[in-house]
Each structure stands twice: as structure tokens, then as C-alpha cells.
Short mmCIF file of C-alpha atoms and ligand atoms in Angstrom, two decimals:
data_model
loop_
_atom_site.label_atom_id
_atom_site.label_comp_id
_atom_site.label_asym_id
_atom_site.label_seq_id
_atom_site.Cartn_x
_atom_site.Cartn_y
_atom_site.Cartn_z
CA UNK R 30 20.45 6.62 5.52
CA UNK R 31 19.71 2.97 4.94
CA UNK R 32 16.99 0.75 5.22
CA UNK R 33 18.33 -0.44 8.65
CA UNK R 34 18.15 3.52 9.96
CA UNK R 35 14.30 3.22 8.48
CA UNK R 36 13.67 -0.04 10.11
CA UNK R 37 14.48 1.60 13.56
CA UNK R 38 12.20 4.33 13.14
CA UNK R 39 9.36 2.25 12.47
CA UNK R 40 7.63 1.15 16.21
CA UNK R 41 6.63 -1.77 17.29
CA UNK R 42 3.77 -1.87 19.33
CA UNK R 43 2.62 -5.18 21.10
CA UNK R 44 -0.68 -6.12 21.49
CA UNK R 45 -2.66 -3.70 19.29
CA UNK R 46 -5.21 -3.42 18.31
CA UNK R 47 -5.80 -6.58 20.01
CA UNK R 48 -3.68 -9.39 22.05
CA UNK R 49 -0.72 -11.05 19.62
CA UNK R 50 -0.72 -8.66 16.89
CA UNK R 51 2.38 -7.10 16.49
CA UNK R 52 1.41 -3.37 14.91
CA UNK R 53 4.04 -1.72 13.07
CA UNK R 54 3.62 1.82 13.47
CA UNK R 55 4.79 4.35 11.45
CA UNK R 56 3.78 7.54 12.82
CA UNK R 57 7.43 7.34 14.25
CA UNK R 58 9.00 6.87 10.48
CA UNK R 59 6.84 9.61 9.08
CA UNK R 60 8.04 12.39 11.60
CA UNK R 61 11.59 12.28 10.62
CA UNK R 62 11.96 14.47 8.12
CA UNK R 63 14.78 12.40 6.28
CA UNK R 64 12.99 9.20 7.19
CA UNK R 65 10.04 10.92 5.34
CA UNK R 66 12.33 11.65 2.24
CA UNK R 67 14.46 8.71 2.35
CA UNK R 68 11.33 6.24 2.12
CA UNK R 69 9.57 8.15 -0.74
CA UNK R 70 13.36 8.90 -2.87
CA UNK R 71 14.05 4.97 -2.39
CA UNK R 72 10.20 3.83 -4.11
CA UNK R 73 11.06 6.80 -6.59
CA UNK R 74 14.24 5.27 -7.88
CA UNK R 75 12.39 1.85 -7.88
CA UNK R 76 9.80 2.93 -10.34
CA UNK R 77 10.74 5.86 -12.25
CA UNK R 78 11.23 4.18 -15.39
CA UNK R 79 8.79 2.27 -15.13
CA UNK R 80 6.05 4.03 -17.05
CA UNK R 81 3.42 4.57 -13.78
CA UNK R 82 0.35 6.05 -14.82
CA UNK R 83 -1.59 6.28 -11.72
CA UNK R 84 -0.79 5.53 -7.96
CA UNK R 85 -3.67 3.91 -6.30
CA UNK R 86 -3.44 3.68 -2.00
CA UNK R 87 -5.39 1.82 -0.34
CA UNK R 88 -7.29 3.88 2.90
CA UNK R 89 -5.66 5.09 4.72
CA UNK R 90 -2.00 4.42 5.37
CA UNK R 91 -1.64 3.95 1.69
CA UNK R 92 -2.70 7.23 0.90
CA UNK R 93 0.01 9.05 2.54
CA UNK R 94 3.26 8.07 0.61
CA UNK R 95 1.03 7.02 -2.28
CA UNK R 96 0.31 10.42 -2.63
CA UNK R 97 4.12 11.93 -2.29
CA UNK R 98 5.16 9.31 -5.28
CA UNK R 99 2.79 9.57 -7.60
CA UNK R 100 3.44 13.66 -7.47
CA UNK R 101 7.30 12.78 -8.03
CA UNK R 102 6.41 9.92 -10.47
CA UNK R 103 4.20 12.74 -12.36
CA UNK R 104 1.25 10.26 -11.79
CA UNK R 105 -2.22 10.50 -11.37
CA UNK R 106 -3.23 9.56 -7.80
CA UNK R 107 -6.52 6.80 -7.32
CA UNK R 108 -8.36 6.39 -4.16
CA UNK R 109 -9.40 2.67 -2.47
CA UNK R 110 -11.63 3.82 -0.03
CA UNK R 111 -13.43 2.45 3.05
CA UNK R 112 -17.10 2.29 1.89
CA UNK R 113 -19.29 4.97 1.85
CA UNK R 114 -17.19 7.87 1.28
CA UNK R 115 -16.72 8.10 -2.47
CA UNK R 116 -19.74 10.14 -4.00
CA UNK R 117 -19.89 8.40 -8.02
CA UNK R 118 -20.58 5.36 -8.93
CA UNK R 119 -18.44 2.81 -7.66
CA UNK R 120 -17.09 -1.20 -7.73
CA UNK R 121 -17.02 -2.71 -4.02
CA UNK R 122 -15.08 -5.93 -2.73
CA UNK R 123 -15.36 -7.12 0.82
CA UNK R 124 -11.96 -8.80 2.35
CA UNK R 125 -10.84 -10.62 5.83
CA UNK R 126 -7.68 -8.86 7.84
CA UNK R 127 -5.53 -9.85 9.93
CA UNK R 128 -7.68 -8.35 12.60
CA UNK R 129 -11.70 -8.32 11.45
CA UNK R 130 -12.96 -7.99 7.83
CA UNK R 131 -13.63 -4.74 5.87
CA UNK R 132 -14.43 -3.53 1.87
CA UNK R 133 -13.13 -1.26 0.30
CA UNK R 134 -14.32 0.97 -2.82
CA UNK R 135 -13.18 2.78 -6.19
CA UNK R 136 -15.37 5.21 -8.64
CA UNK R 137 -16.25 3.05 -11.65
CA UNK R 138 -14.20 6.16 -13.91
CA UNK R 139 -11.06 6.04 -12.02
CA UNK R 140 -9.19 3.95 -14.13
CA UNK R 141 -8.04 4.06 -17.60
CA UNK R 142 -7.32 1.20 -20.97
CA UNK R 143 -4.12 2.12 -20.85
CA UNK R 144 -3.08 3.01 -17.40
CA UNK R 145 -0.15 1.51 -15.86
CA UNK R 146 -1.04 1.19 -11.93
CA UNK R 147 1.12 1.19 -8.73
CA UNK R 148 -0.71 0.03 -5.92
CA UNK R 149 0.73 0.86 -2.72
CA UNK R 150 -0.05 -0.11 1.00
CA UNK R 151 1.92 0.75 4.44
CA UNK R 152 1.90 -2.81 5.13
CA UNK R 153 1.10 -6.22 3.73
CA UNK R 154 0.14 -8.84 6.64
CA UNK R 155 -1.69 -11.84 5.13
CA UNK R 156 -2.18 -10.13 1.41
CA UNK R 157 -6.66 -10.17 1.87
CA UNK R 158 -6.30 -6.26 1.56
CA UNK R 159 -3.78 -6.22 -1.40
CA UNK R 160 -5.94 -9.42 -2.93
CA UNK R 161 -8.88 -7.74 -2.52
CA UNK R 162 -7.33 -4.35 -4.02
CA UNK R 163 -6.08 -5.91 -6.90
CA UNK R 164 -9.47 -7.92 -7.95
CA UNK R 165 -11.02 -4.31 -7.61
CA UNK R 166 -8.23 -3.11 -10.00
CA UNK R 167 -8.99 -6.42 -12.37
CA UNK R 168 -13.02 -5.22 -12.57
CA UNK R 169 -11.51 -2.38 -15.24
CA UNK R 170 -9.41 -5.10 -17.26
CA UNK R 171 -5.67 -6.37 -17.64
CA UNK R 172 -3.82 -3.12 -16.93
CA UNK R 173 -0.47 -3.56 -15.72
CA UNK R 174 -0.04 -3.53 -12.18
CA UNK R 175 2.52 -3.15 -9.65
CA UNK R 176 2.36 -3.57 -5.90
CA UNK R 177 4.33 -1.85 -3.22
CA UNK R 178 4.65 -1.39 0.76
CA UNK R 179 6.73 0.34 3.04
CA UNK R 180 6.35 -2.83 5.15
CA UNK R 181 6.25 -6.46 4.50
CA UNK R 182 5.81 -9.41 7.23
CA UNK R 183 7.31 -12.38 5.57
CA UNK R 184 6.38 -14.91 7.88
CA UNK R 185 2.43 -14.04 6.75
CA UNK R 186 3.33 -15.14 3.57
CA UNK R 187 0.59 -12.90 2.33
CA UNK R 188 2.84 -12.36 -1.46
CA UNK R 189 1.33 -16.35 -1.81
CA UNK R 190 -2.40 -14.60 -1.93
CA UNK R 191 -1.07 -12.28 -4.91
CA UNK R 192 -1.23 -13.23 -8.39
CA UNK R 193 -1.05 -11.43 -11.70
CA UNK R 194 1.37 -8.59 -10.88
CA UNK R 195 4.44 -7.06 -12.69
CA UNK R 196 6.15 -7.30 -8.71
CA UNK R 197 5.74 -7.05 -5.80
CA UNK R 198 8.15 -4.34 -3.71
CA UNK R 199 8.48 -4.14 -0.19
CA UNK R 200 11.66 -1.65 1.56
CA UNK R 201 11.05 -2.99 4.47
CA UNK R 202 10.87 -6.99 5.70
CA UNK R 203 10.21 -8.11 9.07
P1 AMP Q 330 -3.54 -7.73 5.37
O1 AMP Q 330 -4.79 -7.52 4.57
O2 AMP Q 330 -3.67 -8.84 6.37
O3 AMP Q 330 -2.32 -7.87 4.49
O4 AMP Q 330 -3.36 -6.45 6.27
C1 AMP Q 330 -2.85 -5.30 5.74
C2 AMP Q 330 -3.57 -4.07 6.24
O5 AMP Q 330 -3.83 -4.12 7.65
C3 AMP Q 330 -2.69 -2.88 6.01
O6 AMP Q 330 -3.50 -1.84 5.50
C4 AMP Q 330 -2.12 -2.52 7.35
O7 AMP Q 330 -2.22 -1.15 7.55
C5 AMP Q 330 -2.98 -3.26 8.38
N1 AMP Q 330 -2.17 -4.13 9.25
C6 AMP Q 330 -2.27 -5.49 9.31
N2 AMP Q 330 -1.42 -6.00 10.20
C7 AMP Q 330 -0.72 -4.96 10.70
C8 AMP Q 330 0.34 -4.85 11.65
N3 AMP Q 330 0.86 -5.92 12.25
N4 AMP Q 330 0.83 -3.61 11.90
C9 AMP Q 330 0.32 -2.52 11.27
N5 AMP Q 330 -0.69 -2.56 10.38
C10 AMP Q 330 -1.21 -3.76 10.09
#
């Protein structure tokens, strides 16, 4: 398995959710079981030694291999969420996409002094939803913070939007 064999499974989809995007969907990656494993073994190598505290995804793609990594990484796992669906007392940013704007959310006691964060996304487009993630993640001070995505469309440029990180990771370039 290489990244080529991941690229393939991930579909393209023309045209959604509206005319000229170019979606990247990766229901099609996530149903192969050794898609599925290669994917999450690949960001495990990448940051194993690298002292992750706590995964944070951002809703909702971001949860699902956020979740698988920071269980293998012996992590915590932190929740961005689309507002009003976490309960506690919360920070809240709003942010433009590609497609619309949106805000996203994170309880006020979900991160730590000394934490050590991996923030993960499917996909980075223009960067407003990893910007926007990471000035939430700056509201609880100077922790450490990496950034990864399954997915990452260059020509966006959106890694000119982020500032302040360890790196930035993507397996997968378009
Ligand atoms: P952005 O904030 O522009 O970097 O957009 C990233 C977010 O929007 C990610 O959470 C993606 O899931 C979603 N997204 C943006 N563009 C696409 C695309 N072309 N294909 C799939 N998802 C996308």
C-alpha cells in the first residue's frame, strides 16, 4: 500500500456541494479496510514520538481518524464542535469556507498547561477552518501544536493562513 493506492480510493466528486468545487470524498477511502489501516498506521509512525497529549478533530470528518490515532497514540481525544452541541462552558470562533461560513466550539476545560495538541482535519482547502481551530486552541495559551490532514489542496494555499505550528502534515496532496 502506498499513498498513490490511497489517493485512488479517495473520490472525486464534481460540483458539490455547489458548481466548481471539487469535493474529495472519502467515504470511498474509509471502506477499505486496509485503506482504513494504512491511513491511520502512516499518521501513527509520523507522530509517535512526538509526545501527543491530546488529539483534537475538528466536526466532523476530523473526528473519525482523529479518534483511531489518538487511541494508538495513547492520547486524550478533544472535540471542535459545530455550535450548540457541547453542554459546558465553552470558547466560540466564527470562520469563512470554501463554501459558506460556520463556528465552531470547545469546552473552556478541555485543554491542559502542558498538553501537547494534534489537530487533525480530513481536508485543508483555504486553511479558515484550521485558522480558526488553531486561534480556538491559542484562547488556552502557547501549547504546542501540530496540524494534520488526510488531504491537502495545494493550489488553495491555505498552509499561508497557518502560523505558529510545530508542522503542518498532510498524506495526501492534490
Ligand atoms: P477550509 O476551511 O477552506 O480549509 O475547508 C476545510 C473544511 O471544509 C474541511 O473540514 C473539509 O471537510 C471541507 N472541505 C472544503 N473543501 C472541500 C473539498 N473540496 N472536498 C471535501 N471537503 C472540503
Amino acid at each position: 500500500m502506498n499513498i498513490e493506492k490511497i489517493k485512488k480510493s479517495i473520490r472525486n466528486v464534481p460540483d458539490f456541494p455547489k458548481k466548481g468545487i471539487q469535493f474529495k470524498d472519502i467515504t470511498t477511502a474509509l471502506k477499505e479496510p486496509e485503506v482504513l489501516q494504512e491511513m491511520v498506521n502512516l499518521l501513527y509512525e509520523h507522530y509517535k514520538d512526538k509526545g501527543i497529549t491530546k488529539v483534537v478533530g475538528i466536526e466532523s470528518r476530523g473526528f473519525i481518524i482523529g479518534s483511531i490515532l489518538a487511541y494508538k497514540l495513547g492520547a486524550g481525544f478533544v472535540m471542535l464542535r459545530k455550535p450548540g452541541k457541547l453542554p459546558a462552558d465553552k470558547f466560540k470562533i466564527e470562520y469563512e469556507l470554501e463554501y459558506g461560513t460556520d463556528s465552531l466550539e470547545i469546552h473552556k476545560d478541555a485543554i491542559s498547561e502542558n498538553d501537547v495538541l494534534l489537530l487533525h482535519d480530513d481536508l485543508l482547502a483555504t486553511g479558515g477552518s484550521a485558522n480558526a481551530s488553531l486561534q480556538l486552541l491559542r484562547k488556552f495559551g502557547n501549547n504546542p501544536v501540530y496540524l494534520s490532514f488526510l488531504i491537502e489542496l495545494t493550489e488553495l494555499n491555505g498552509t499561508s493562513k497557518l502560523s505558529g505550528l510545530e508542522e503542518i502534515y498532510s498524506l495526501v496532496k492534490y
